[in-house]
Short mmCIF file of C-alpha atoms and ligand atoms in Angstrom, two decimals:
data_model
loop_
_atom_site.label_atom_id
_atom_site.label_comp_id
_atom_site.label_asym_id
_atom_site.label_seq_id
_atom_site.Cartn_x
_atom_site.Cartn_y
_atom_site.Cartn_z
CA MET A 167 110.77 148.38 83.17
CA LYS A 168 109.81 149.60 86.71
CA LYS A 169 107.10 147.11 87.36
CA PHE A 170 109.54 144.47 85.95
CA LEU A 171 112.18 145.34 88.11
CA GLN A 172 109.96 145.38 91.13
CA ASP A 173 108.65 141.88 90.40
CA LEU A 174 112.09 140.61 90.47
CA GLY A 175 112.68 141.45 93.93
CA SER A 176 116.00 141.44 95.75
CA CYS A 177 117.68 138.30 94.25
CA THR A 178 117.37 137.15 90.75
CA ALA A 179 119.18 134.54 88.59
CA ILE A 180 119.51 134.47 85.06
CA ILE A 181 119.59 130.96 83.72
CA GLY A 182 119.82 129.55 80.25
CA ALA A 183 116.97 127.44 79.28
CA GLN A 184 118.39 125.53 76.28
CA TRP A 185 121.76 124.49 75.27
CA GLY A 186 123.62 127.67 76.17
CA ASP A 187 124.36 131.11 74.32
CA GLU A 188 120.82 132.08 74.69
CA GLY A 189 121.84 135.70 75.48
CA LYS A 190 122.23 135.45 79.34
CA GLY A 191 125.03 138.16 79.36
CA LYS A 192 122.91 140.81 77.68
CA VAL A 193 120.19 140.52 80.45
CA THR A 194 122.83 140.71 83.19
CA ASP A 195 124.22 143.71 81.57
CA ILE A 196 120.80 145.41 81.49
CA LEU A 197 119.80 144.40 84.92
CA GLY A 198 123.33 145.19 86.32
CA GLU A 199 122.36 148.86 86.26
CA HIS A 200 119.43 148.39 88.54
CA PHE A 201 121.06 145.71 90.91
CA ASP A 202 123.86 146.31 93.58
CA VAL A 203 125.90 143.10 93.37
CA ILE A 204 126.64 141.06 90.13
CA ALA A 205 127.71 137.37 90.70
CA ARG A 206 128.68 134.36 88.69
CA ALA A 207 128.25 130.93 90.56
CA CYS A 208 129.48 127.95 88.59
CA GLY A 209 131.37 126.85 85.65
CA GLY A 210 134.53 128.39 84.09
CA ALA A 211 135.84 129.91 80.89
CA ASN A 212 133.73 127.58 78.93
CA ALA A 213 131.12 130.39 79.07
CA GLY A 214 131.41 133.06 76.34
CA HIS A 215 128.83 135.88 77.02
CA THR A 216 128.89 138.63 74.51
CA ILE A 217 127.24 141.95 74.95
CA VAL A 218 127.10 145.12 72.68
CA VAL A 219 127.18 148.55 74.38
CA ASN A 220 127.19 151.67 72.35
CA GLY A 221 128.21 149.61 69.22
CA LYS A 222 131.29 148.13 71.18
CA LYS A 223 131.32 144.40 71.63
CA HIS A 224 132.73 142.84 75.14
CA VAL A 225 133.23 139.18 75.43
CA PHE A 226 133.23 137.74 78.94
CA ARG A 227 134.23 134.23 80.09
CA LEU A 228 134.75 134.20 83.73
CA LEU A 229 133.47 137.54 84.71
CA PRO A 230 129.64 138.21 84.60
CA ALA A 231 128.67 140.60 81.79
CA GLY A 232 127.02 142.95 84.19
CA CYS A 233 130.43 143.90 85.51
CA LEU A 234 130.61 146.93 83.22
CA HIS A 235 128.53 149.04 85.81
CA GLU A 236 131.08 151.03 87.59
CA GLY A 237 131.36 150.65 91.38
CA LYS A 238 129.51 147.61 91.75
CA PRO A 239 130.93 144.49 93.58
CA VAL A 240 131.44 141.68 91.30
CA ILE A 241 131.47 138.15 92.71
CA LEU A 242 133.04 134.94 91.39
CA GLY A 243 131.59 132.00 93.31
CA SER A 244 132.66 128.97 95.10
CA GLY A 245 131.16 126.75 92.42
CA MET A 246 133.55 127.94 89.72
CA VAL A 247 136.76 126.68 88.34
CA ILE A 248 138.89 129.37 87.51
CA HIS A 249 141.87 129.67 85.04
CA LEU A 250 143.81 132.62 86.69
CA PRO A 251 145.66 133.62 83.48
CA THR A 252 142.24 134.02 81.67
CA LEU A 253 140.79 136.04 84.53
CA LEU A 254 143.92 138.32 84.49
CA GLU A 255 143.52 138.67 80.68
CA GLU A 256 139.75 139.71 81.12
CA ILE A 257 140.82 142.27 83.86
CA ALA A 258 143.45 143.73 81.64
CA THR A 259 140.96 143.86 78.72
CA LEU A 260 138.58 145.93 80.91
CA LYS A 261 141.27 148.24 82.17
CA ALA A 262 142.29 148.89 78.59
CA ALA A 263 138.68 149.80 77.85
CA GLY A 264 138.70 152.43 80.94
CA ILE A 265 137.09 150.09 83.57
CA ASP A 266 138.92 149.34 86.65
CA LEU A 267 137.52 146.17 88.02
CA LEU A 268 140.15 144.83 90.37
CA GLY A 269 139.19 146.91 93.49
CA ARG A 270 135.47 145.53 93.45
CA LEU A 271 136.08 142.04 92.44
CA TRP A 272 135.63 139.25 94.88
CA ILE A 273 136.51 135.68 94.51
CA SER A 274 135.34 133.02 96.68
CA GLY A 275 138.26 131.33 98.39
CA ALA A 276 136.53 127.97 97.83
CA ALA A 277 136.55 128.15 94.05
CA HIS A 278 138.91 125.81 92.32
CA ILE A 279 142.06 126.71 90.36
CA LEU A 280 141.79 125.42 86.78
CA PHE A 281 145.46 124.68 85.57
CA ASP A 282 146.75 124.38 82.18
CA PHE A 283 147.33 120.69 82.66
CA HIS A 284 143.51 120.33 83.06
CA LYS A 285 143.06 121.77 79.49
CA ASP A 286 145.57 119.38 78.25
CA ILE A 287 143.80 116.53 79.89
CA ASP A 288 140.52 117.74 78.38
CA ALA A 289 141.99 117.58 74.97
CA VAL A 290 143.31 114.09 75.49
CA LEU A 291 140.01 112.70 76.79
CA GLU A 292 138.21 114.18 73.82
CA GLU A 293 140.62 112.31 71.50
CA ARG A 294 140.17 109.11 73.20
CA ARG A 295 136.37 109.47 73.07
CA GLY A 296 136.84 109.27 69.35
CA LYS A 297 133.28 109.13 67.72
CA LYS A 298 131.71 109.52 71.13
CA SER A 299 133.55 112.90 71.59
CA ILE A 300 131.38 115.38 73.65
CA GLY A 301 132.72 118.32 71.75
CA THR A 302 133.85 120.16 74.88
CA THR A 303 135.35 123.68 74.67
CA LYS A 304 138.74 122.08 75.68
CA LYS A 305 138.91 124.67 78.59
CA GLY A 306 139.72 121.95 81.02
CA ILE A 307 136.29 122.06 82.73
CA GLY A 308 135.70 118.34 83.05
CA PRO A 309 139.10 117.49 84.53
CA ALA A 310 139.01 120.55 86.99
CA TYR A 311 135.79 119.38 88.30
CA MET A 312 137.05 115.68 88.34
CA ASP A 313 139.90 116.88 90.71
CA LYS A 314 137.30 118.69 92.75
CA ALA A 315 135.08 115.85 93.18
CA ASN A 316 138.08 113.52 93.87
CA ARG A 317 139.03 115.89 96.61
CA ASN A 318 142.44 116.62 95.38
CA GLY A 319 141.65 119.96 93.62
CA ILE A 320 143.46 123.13 94.67
CA ARG A 321 141.44 125.91 95.86
CA ILE A 322 141.88 129.63 95.08
CA GLU A 323 142.29 130.26 98.95
CA ARG A 324 145.74 128.69 98.65
CA LEU A 325 147.02 131.15 96.05
CA GLY A 326 149.70 132.54 98.36
CA GLU A 327 151.16 129.42 99.23
CA ASP A 328 154.02 127.46 97.79
CA LEU A 329 152.07 124.90 95.70
CA SER A 330 155.20 123.22 94.13
CA GLU A 331 154.76 120.08 96.30
CA ASP A 332 150.94 119.70 95.39
CA LEU A 333 151.96 120.28 91.61
CA ARG A 334 154.79 117.43 92.02
CA GLU A 335 152.27 115.19 93.54
CA LYS A 336 150.05 115.44 90.33
CA VAL A 337 153.00 114.67 87.80
CA THR A 338 152.91 110.96 88.04
CA SER A 339 149.19 110.32 88.22
CA VAL A 340 148.47 112.81 85.29
CA LYS A 341 151.17 111.12 83.00
CA GLU A 342 150.11 107.68 83.84
CA MET A 343 146.45 108.30 83.31
CA PHE A 344 146.25 110.71 80.63
CA GLY A 345 149.81 110.89 79.13
CA VAL A 346 149.99 114.56 79.98
CA THR A 347 153.03 116.39 81.16
CA VAL A 348 152.49 118.94 84.03
CA ASN A 349 154.75 121.82 83.44
CA ILE A 350 155.44 122.78 87.01
CA GLU A 351 157.64 125.78 86.24
CA ALA A 352 154.87 127.19 83.97
CA GLU A 353 152.11 126.57 86.29
CA LEU A 354 154.15 128.24 89.27
CA ALA A 355 154.79 131.12 87.17
CA ALA A 356 151.13 131.64 86.40
CA LEU A 357 150.30 131.27 89.97
CA LYS A 358 152.91 134.03 91.01
CA GLU A 359 151.38 136.39 88.41
CA ALA A 360 147.99 135.80 89.85
CA GLN A 361 149.13 136.80 93.37
CA ILE A 362 147.82 140.14 92.51
CA LEU A 363 144.40 138.74 92.97
CA MET A 364 145.09 137.68 96.92
CA PRO A 365 143.51 140.69 98.21
CA ARG A 366 140.37 140.03 96.33
CA ILE A 367 139.82 136.48 97.91
CA VAL A 368 137.10 136.05 100.28
CA LYS A 369 137.36 133.66 102.92
CA SER A 370 133.68 132.83 103.55
CA LEU A 371 131.49 133.93 100.66
CA PRO A 372 128.13 133.02 102.40
CA GLU A 373 128.87 135.38 105.16
CA MET A 374 129.67 138.13 102.78
CA LEU A 375 126.35 137.52 100.94
CA ARG A 376 124.62 137.46 104.21
CA ASP A 377 125.89 140.79 105.19
CA LEU A 378 125.07 142.19 101.73
CA MET A 379 121.56 140.78 101.81
CA LEU A 380 121.06 142.09 105.36
CA SER A 381 122.05 145.53 104.34
CA GLY A 382 119.35 145.48 101.69
CA LYS A 383 121.60 144.98 98.66
CA ARG A 384 120.00 143.27 95.54
CA ILE A 385 121.81 140.68 93.80
CA VAL A 386 121.80 139.47 90.18
CA ILE A 387 123.36 136.13 89.48
CA GLU A 388 124.48 135.34 85.92
CA GLY A 389 124.16 131.64 85.04
CA ALA A 390 126.60 130.10 82.88
CA GLN A 391 125.88 127.18 80.39
CA ALA A 392 122.37 126.21 80.62
CA THR A 393 119.84 123.72 81.78
CA LEU A 394 120.11 121.23 78.94
CA LEU A 395 123.82 121.15 79.57
CA ASP A 396 123.31 120.35 83.44
CA LEU A 397 125.34 117.62 84.83
CA ASP A 398 122.14 116.03 86.50
CA HIS A 399 119.46 117.36 84.37
CA GLY A 400 120.93 117.80 80.85
CA THR A 401 121.33 115.44 78.00
CA TYR A 402 124.06 113.43 79.74
CA PRO A 403 126.74 112.43 78.66
CA PHE A 404 126.67 115.42 76.35
CA VAL A 405 126.68 118.05 79.04
CA THR A 406 129.00 120.18 81.08
CA SER A 407 130.47 119.20 84.53
CA SER A 408 128.73 121.67 86.73
CA SER A 409 125.18 122.41 87.95
CA THR A 410 123.87 125.02 85.76
CA THR A 411 120.28 125.47 87.15
CA ALA A 412 118.95 128.00 89.56
CA ALA A 413 119.61 125.42 92.42
CA GLY A 414 123.11 125.15 91.24
CA ALA A 415 123.60 128.73 91.09
CA LEU A 416 122.47 129.11 94.74
CA GLN A 417 124.64 126.20 95.70
CA GLY A 418 127.59 127.65 93.86
CA LEU A 419 127.51 130.97 95.88
CA GLY A 420 126.21 129.48 99.16
CA LEU A 421 122.83 131.26 99.24
CA PRO A 422 119.73 129.59 100.68
CA PRO A 423 116.95 128.55 98.20
CA ARG A 424 114.63 130.98 99.79
CA ALA A 425 116.88 133.84 99.01
CA LEU A 426 115.89 133.72 95.32
CA THR A 427 113.05 136.05 94.73
CA SER A 428 112.65 135.44 90.92
CA CYS A 429 114.39 133.54 88.15
CA ILE A 430 114.57 134.62 84.43
CA GLY A 431 114.80 131.80 82.00
CA ILE A 432 116.71 132.84 78.90
CA ALA A 433 115.49 131.05 75.66
CA LYS A 434 116.26 131.87 72.06
CA ALA A 435 113.29 132.37 69.81
CA TYR A 436 114.78 129.22 67.83
CA CYS A 437 117.45 126.97 69.33
CA THR A 438 121.14 126.25 69.01
CA ARG A 439 123.63 123.87 70.31
CA VAL A 440 127.55 123.59 70.12
CA GLY A 441 129.04 120.14 70.54
CA ALA A 442 127.71 116.87 70.23
CA GLY A 443 124.39 115.20 71.46
CA ASP A 444 120.61 114.94 70.52
CA PHE A 445 118.85 118.12 69.04
CA LEU A 446 115.48 116.84 67.83
CA THR A 447 114.44 120.07 66.18
CA GLU A 448 117.80 120.52 64.29
CA GLU A 449 117.85 121.80 60.77
CA THR A 450 121.09 120.51 59.15
CA GLY A 451 120.50 121.96 55.66
CA GLU A 452 120.04 125.16 53.92
CA THR A 453 117.41 126.28 56.53
CA GLY A 454 120.00 125.71 59.40
CA GLU A 455 122.69 127.51 57.46
CA ARG A 456 120.30 130.36 57.06
CA LEU A 457 119.59 130.62 60.84
CA ARG A 458 123.29 130.36 61.54
CA LYS A 459 124.08 133.30 59.17
CA ARG A 460 121.10 135.57 60.43
CA GLY A 461 121.79 134.81 64.08
CA GLY A 462 125.76 134.98 63.82
CA GLU A 463 125.69 131.55 65.35
CA TYR A 464 129.56 130.92 65.80
CA GLY A 465 130.98 130.03 69.24
CA SER A 466 132.40 133.00 71.03
CA VAL A 467 134.95 130.76 72.89
CA THR A 468 135.80 128.30 70.06
CA GLY A 469 134.59 129.93 66.98
CA ARG A 470 132.84 126.66 66.09
CA PRO A 471 129.56 126.98 64.06
CA ARG A 472 126.60 126.27 66.34
CA ARG A 473 124.04 123.69 65.19
CA THR A 474 120.64 125.42 64.65
CA GLY A 475 117.07 124.47 64.59
CA TRP A 476 113.71 125.26 66.09
CA LEU A 477 112.14 125.70 69.55
CA HIS A 478 111.34 122.45 71.41
CA LEU A 479 108.40 123.44 73.87
CA PRO A 480 108.85 120.17 75.94
CA ASP A 481 112.26 121.18 76.57
CA LEU A 482 111.31 124.75 77.78
CA ILE A 483 108.48 123.41 79.99
CA ARG A 484 110.84 121.12 81.61
CA SER A 485 113.50 123.73 82.19
CA SER A 486 110.75 126.15 83.46
CA PHE A 487 109.97 123.51 86.04
CA ILE A 488 113.53 122.67 87.16
CA ASN A 489 114.55 126.17 87.65
CA GLY A 490 111.13 127.65 88.77
CA PHE A 491 111.27 130.42 86.13
CA THR A 492 109.16 133.46 87.08
CA ALA A 493 109.72 135.19 83.67
CA ILE A 494 111.32 134.35 80.40
CA ASN A 495 113.47 136.47 77.98
CA LEU A 496 112.84 135.37 74.37
CA THR A 497 115.91 136.40 72.62
CA LYS A 498 116.95 137.05 69.05
CA LEU A 499 113.39 137.27 67.79
CA ASP A 500 114.74 139.54 64.94
CA VAL A 501 116.71 136.51 63.60
CA LEU A 502 113.32 134.98 62.48
CA ASP A 503 112.26 138.22 60.66
CA ALA A 504 112.45 136.82 57.18
CA GLU A 505 111.08 133.30 57.74
CA LYS A 506 107.86 132.40 55.93
CA GLU A 507 106.87 129.78 58.48
CA ILE A 508 108.37 128.89 61.88
CA PRO A 509 108.22 125.35 62.93
CA VAL A 510 107.95 124.71 66.66
CA GLY A 511 108.56 121.34 68.26
CA VAL A 512 105.43 120.54 70.53
CA GLY A 513 105.94 116.89 71.44
CA VAL A 514 107.75 113.71 70.65
CA ASP A 515 106.24 110.85 68.79
CA THR A 516 106.55 107.02 69.57
CA LYS A 517 109.68 106.76 67.35
CA GLY A 518 111.32 109.63 69.12
CA ASN A 519 111.11 112.38 66.37
CA ALA A 520 109.83 115.81 67.30
CA MET A 521 106.31 116.59 66.46
CA MET A 522 106.22 120.10 64.69
CA LYS A 523 103.54 122.77 64.63
CA LYS A 524 104.03 125.50 61.92
CA LEU A 525 103.30 129.07 62.90
CA ALA A 526 103.13 131.78 60.31
CA GLY A 527 106.07 134.23 60.05
CA TRP A 528 105.99 137.93 59.97
CA GLU A 529 108.29 138.57 57.26
CA THR A 530 108.84 142.13 58.33
CA SER A 531 111.70 143.68 60.42
CA THR A 532 111.58 143.74 64.18
CA CYS A 533 115.03 144.99 64.57
CA GLY A 534 115.35 147.26 67.56
CA ILE A 535 111.71 147.51 68.32
CA THR A 536 111.11 148.21 71.98
CA ASP A 537 107.35 148.56 72.30
CA TYR A 538 105.50 145.26 72.33
CA ALA A 539 102.65 146.73 70.62
CA LYS A 540 104.71 147.89 67.59
CA LEU A 541 105.62 144.06 66.97
CA PRO A 542 103.91 142.63 63.75
CA ALA A 543 100.81 140.70 64.65
CA ASN A 544 102.30 137.41 63.70
CA ALA A 545 105.30 137.89 66.10
CA ARG A 546 103.02 138.62 68.83
CA LEU A 547 100.97 135.52 68.01
CA TYR A 548 104.21 133.43 68.07
CA ILE A 549 105.22 134.89 71.42
CA GLU A 550 101.90 134.37 73.07
CA PHE A 551 101.69 130.79 71.61
CA ILE A 552 104.97 130.03 73.24
CA GLU A 553 104.00 131.72 76.56
CA LYS A 554 100.78 129.79 76.75
CA SER A 555 102.48 126.59 76.00
CA ILE A 556 105.14 127.07 78.74
CA GLY A 557 102.85 128.73 81.22
CA VAL A 558 105.44 131.26 82.13
CA PRO A 559 105.12 135.04 81.12
CA ILE A 560 107.50 136.11 78.47
CA ARG A 561 108.52 139.50 79.91
CA LEU A 562 111.63 140.44 77.83
CA ILE A 563 112.03 140.05 74.22
CA GLY A 564 115.31 140.60 72.45
CA THR A 565 115.32 142.36 69.01
CA GLY A 566 118.92 143.02 68.50
CA GLN A 567 122.50 142.62 69.99
CA GLY A 568 122.54 146.15 71.55
CA ARG A 569 121.72 146.81 75.35
CA GLU A 570 118.83 148.95 74.24
CA GLU A 571 117.19 146.38 71.89
CA MET A 572 114.93 144.83 74.20
CA ILE A 573 111.11 144.95 74.88
CA VAL A 574 110.10 144.88 78.41
CA ARG A 575 106.56 143.74 79.26
P1 GDP B 768 125.14 133.65 76.46
O1 GDP B 768 126.26 132.82 76.48
O2 GDP B 768 123.94 133.14 76.82
O3 GDP B 768 125.55 134.99 77.24
O4 GDP B 768 124.90 134.18 74.95
P2 GDP B 768 126.28 134.50 73.79
O5 GDP B 768 126.65 135.81 74.11
O6 GDP B 768 127.15 133.25 73.75
O7 GDP B 768 125.35 134.38 72.50
C1 GDP B 768 124.34 135.25 72.28
C2 GDP B 768 124.60 136.25 71.00
O8 GDP B 768 123.44 136.65 70.55
C3 GDP B 768 125.54 137.25 71.53
O9 GDP B 768 126.41 137.67 70.31
C4 GDP B 768 124.58 138.50 71.58
O10 GDP B 768 125.15 139.69 71.24
C5 GDP B 768 123.46 138.17 70.56
N1 GDP B 768 122.13 138.63 71.05
C6 GDP B 768 121.54 138.61 72.27
N2 GDP B 768 120.46 138.95 72.25
C7 GDP B 768 120.05 139.25 70.87
C8 GDP B 768 118.90 139.63 70.30
O11 GDP B 768 117.82 139.78 70.75
N3 GDP B 768 119.02 139.67 68.92
C9 GDP B 768 120.14 139.50 68.18
N4 GDP B 768 120.27 139.51 66.86
N5 GDP B 768 121.24 139.10 68.80
C10 GDP B 768 121.21 139.04 70.15
P1 IMO B 769 127.42 129.86 77.84
O1 IMO B 769 127.63 130.14 79.29
C1 IMO B 769 127.15 126.79 74.81
C2 IMO B 769 128.93 122.92 75.85
C3 IMO B 769 130.40 122.51 74.93
C4 IMO B 769 130.09 121.00 75.13
C5 IMO B 769 129.48 120.65 76.41
C6 IMO B 769 130.73 120.30 77.40
O2 IMO B 769 128.31 130.80 76.82
O3 IMO B 769 125.99 129.57 77.29
P2 IMO B 769 132.69 121.70 78.45
O4 IMO B 769 133.81 122.59 77.90
O5 IMO B 769 131.74 122.45 79.39
O6 IMO B 769 133.17 120.45 79.03
O7 IMO B 769 131.70 121.29 77.26
O8 IMO B 769 128.95 121.86 76.83
N1 IMO B 769 129.19 124.20 76.56
C7 IMO B 769 128.47 125.28 76.20
N2 IMO B 769 127.65 125.45 74.84
N3 IMO B 769 127.40 127.71 75.65
C8 IMO B 769 128.19 127.49 76.69
O9 IMO B 769 128.28 128.42 77.61
C9 IMO B 769 128.82 126.37 76.96
N4 IMO B 769 129.66 125.83 77.93
C10 IMO B 769 129.75 124.40 77.64
O10 IMO B 769 130.05 123.04 73.70
O11 IMO B 769 128.86 120.51 74.15
MG1 MG B 770 127.88 131.95 75.40
#
């Protein structure tokens, strides 16, 4: 672990290499102990990051999973769209668990407020798309970023102001375009409750980060969503509305590209996707159901069953390039323990179908193993085949949900 931590340097980003839910939260939680500042950069409560600490499950939506480490500053970046009642709820849940976060939380004033009417618009747009629906989380993400890009969003920095006029201005256009009623009273009441967050708002996040970096603080950035869901580089239009890559994380915080000293790509040992869109290596039958059951592949935000299938190496190679992964965490290796053979997508044929190579399974438990040498030979062959194909070292391997169930190489 010591060597791994040294190699990460002073600023690392944890970025999903597939379609999300790879296990980013678990790595932030583990690294949070060794870093000084824990940040999220983009996205909103469409994220669902589950970690298990001492057998207790914690689910995070807006807060980075690493926030459990007492005393460390936690940052919500400028690239985020924040549903304030959800944030208050998360803070309250932590408080109930004995963790006082408020005094060390910092929210960029440039982050946007996601209102309830954004959620209602999300639902209407999905309905209108009919058969072409994206399968969004219905958390209002697309509509909140629509307002931001349209330059009529409302930033967190305005939390203390009377926003009734701004909301009234929305009423007509939102009704005309989407048939959605903005409940001004309810929105204002939610804003009022959220005023408790006002002392936690940072006027200029880049300045704060500059000071932190100059004083030698180490920063870990928890990515949300994942590369194949990126607005520019993902499987458009079946993507989210933010930049989910390492570059997006830096942009979302206001950090210069050269600040990043390492980037950990998080990839499941197989693959899942929630929502619609291509998934070349998907298993829709019995095999897919088996992976879903073993991996507990049900969305933590929506409870939807995740689609399941196999790794697709061309996607991982592409993700590694886009993000500049310096290391990979292959997660949920234990989920494959009972498989006789493990197919891996190695290319795409002229008809657009995935070309598969079958590797031998290990058919023995890897649950909780923390020493690479103790893994069954076929599991090591599997890992080394992937590593060689991608050209990035697999330095972390997940063997269970728990914080301690991780191999570090
Ligand atoms: P995230 O969105 O990338 O943070 O991932 P999620 O939390 O949505 O989904 C990952 C799920 O897999 C969570 O329930 C984790 O507790 C669980 N998980 C993470 N790593 C491992 C692992 O190595 N093995 C197993 N069995 N579960 C894991
Ligand atoms: P984490 O951070 C998995 C997917 C949705 C949908 C598409 C657009 O937990 O990995 P949106 O609500 O963002 O407009 O939905 O993106 N999606 C995710 N899938 N994990 C996530 O986050 C996701 N966030 C969004 O399912 O297909
Ligand atoms: Mg998730």
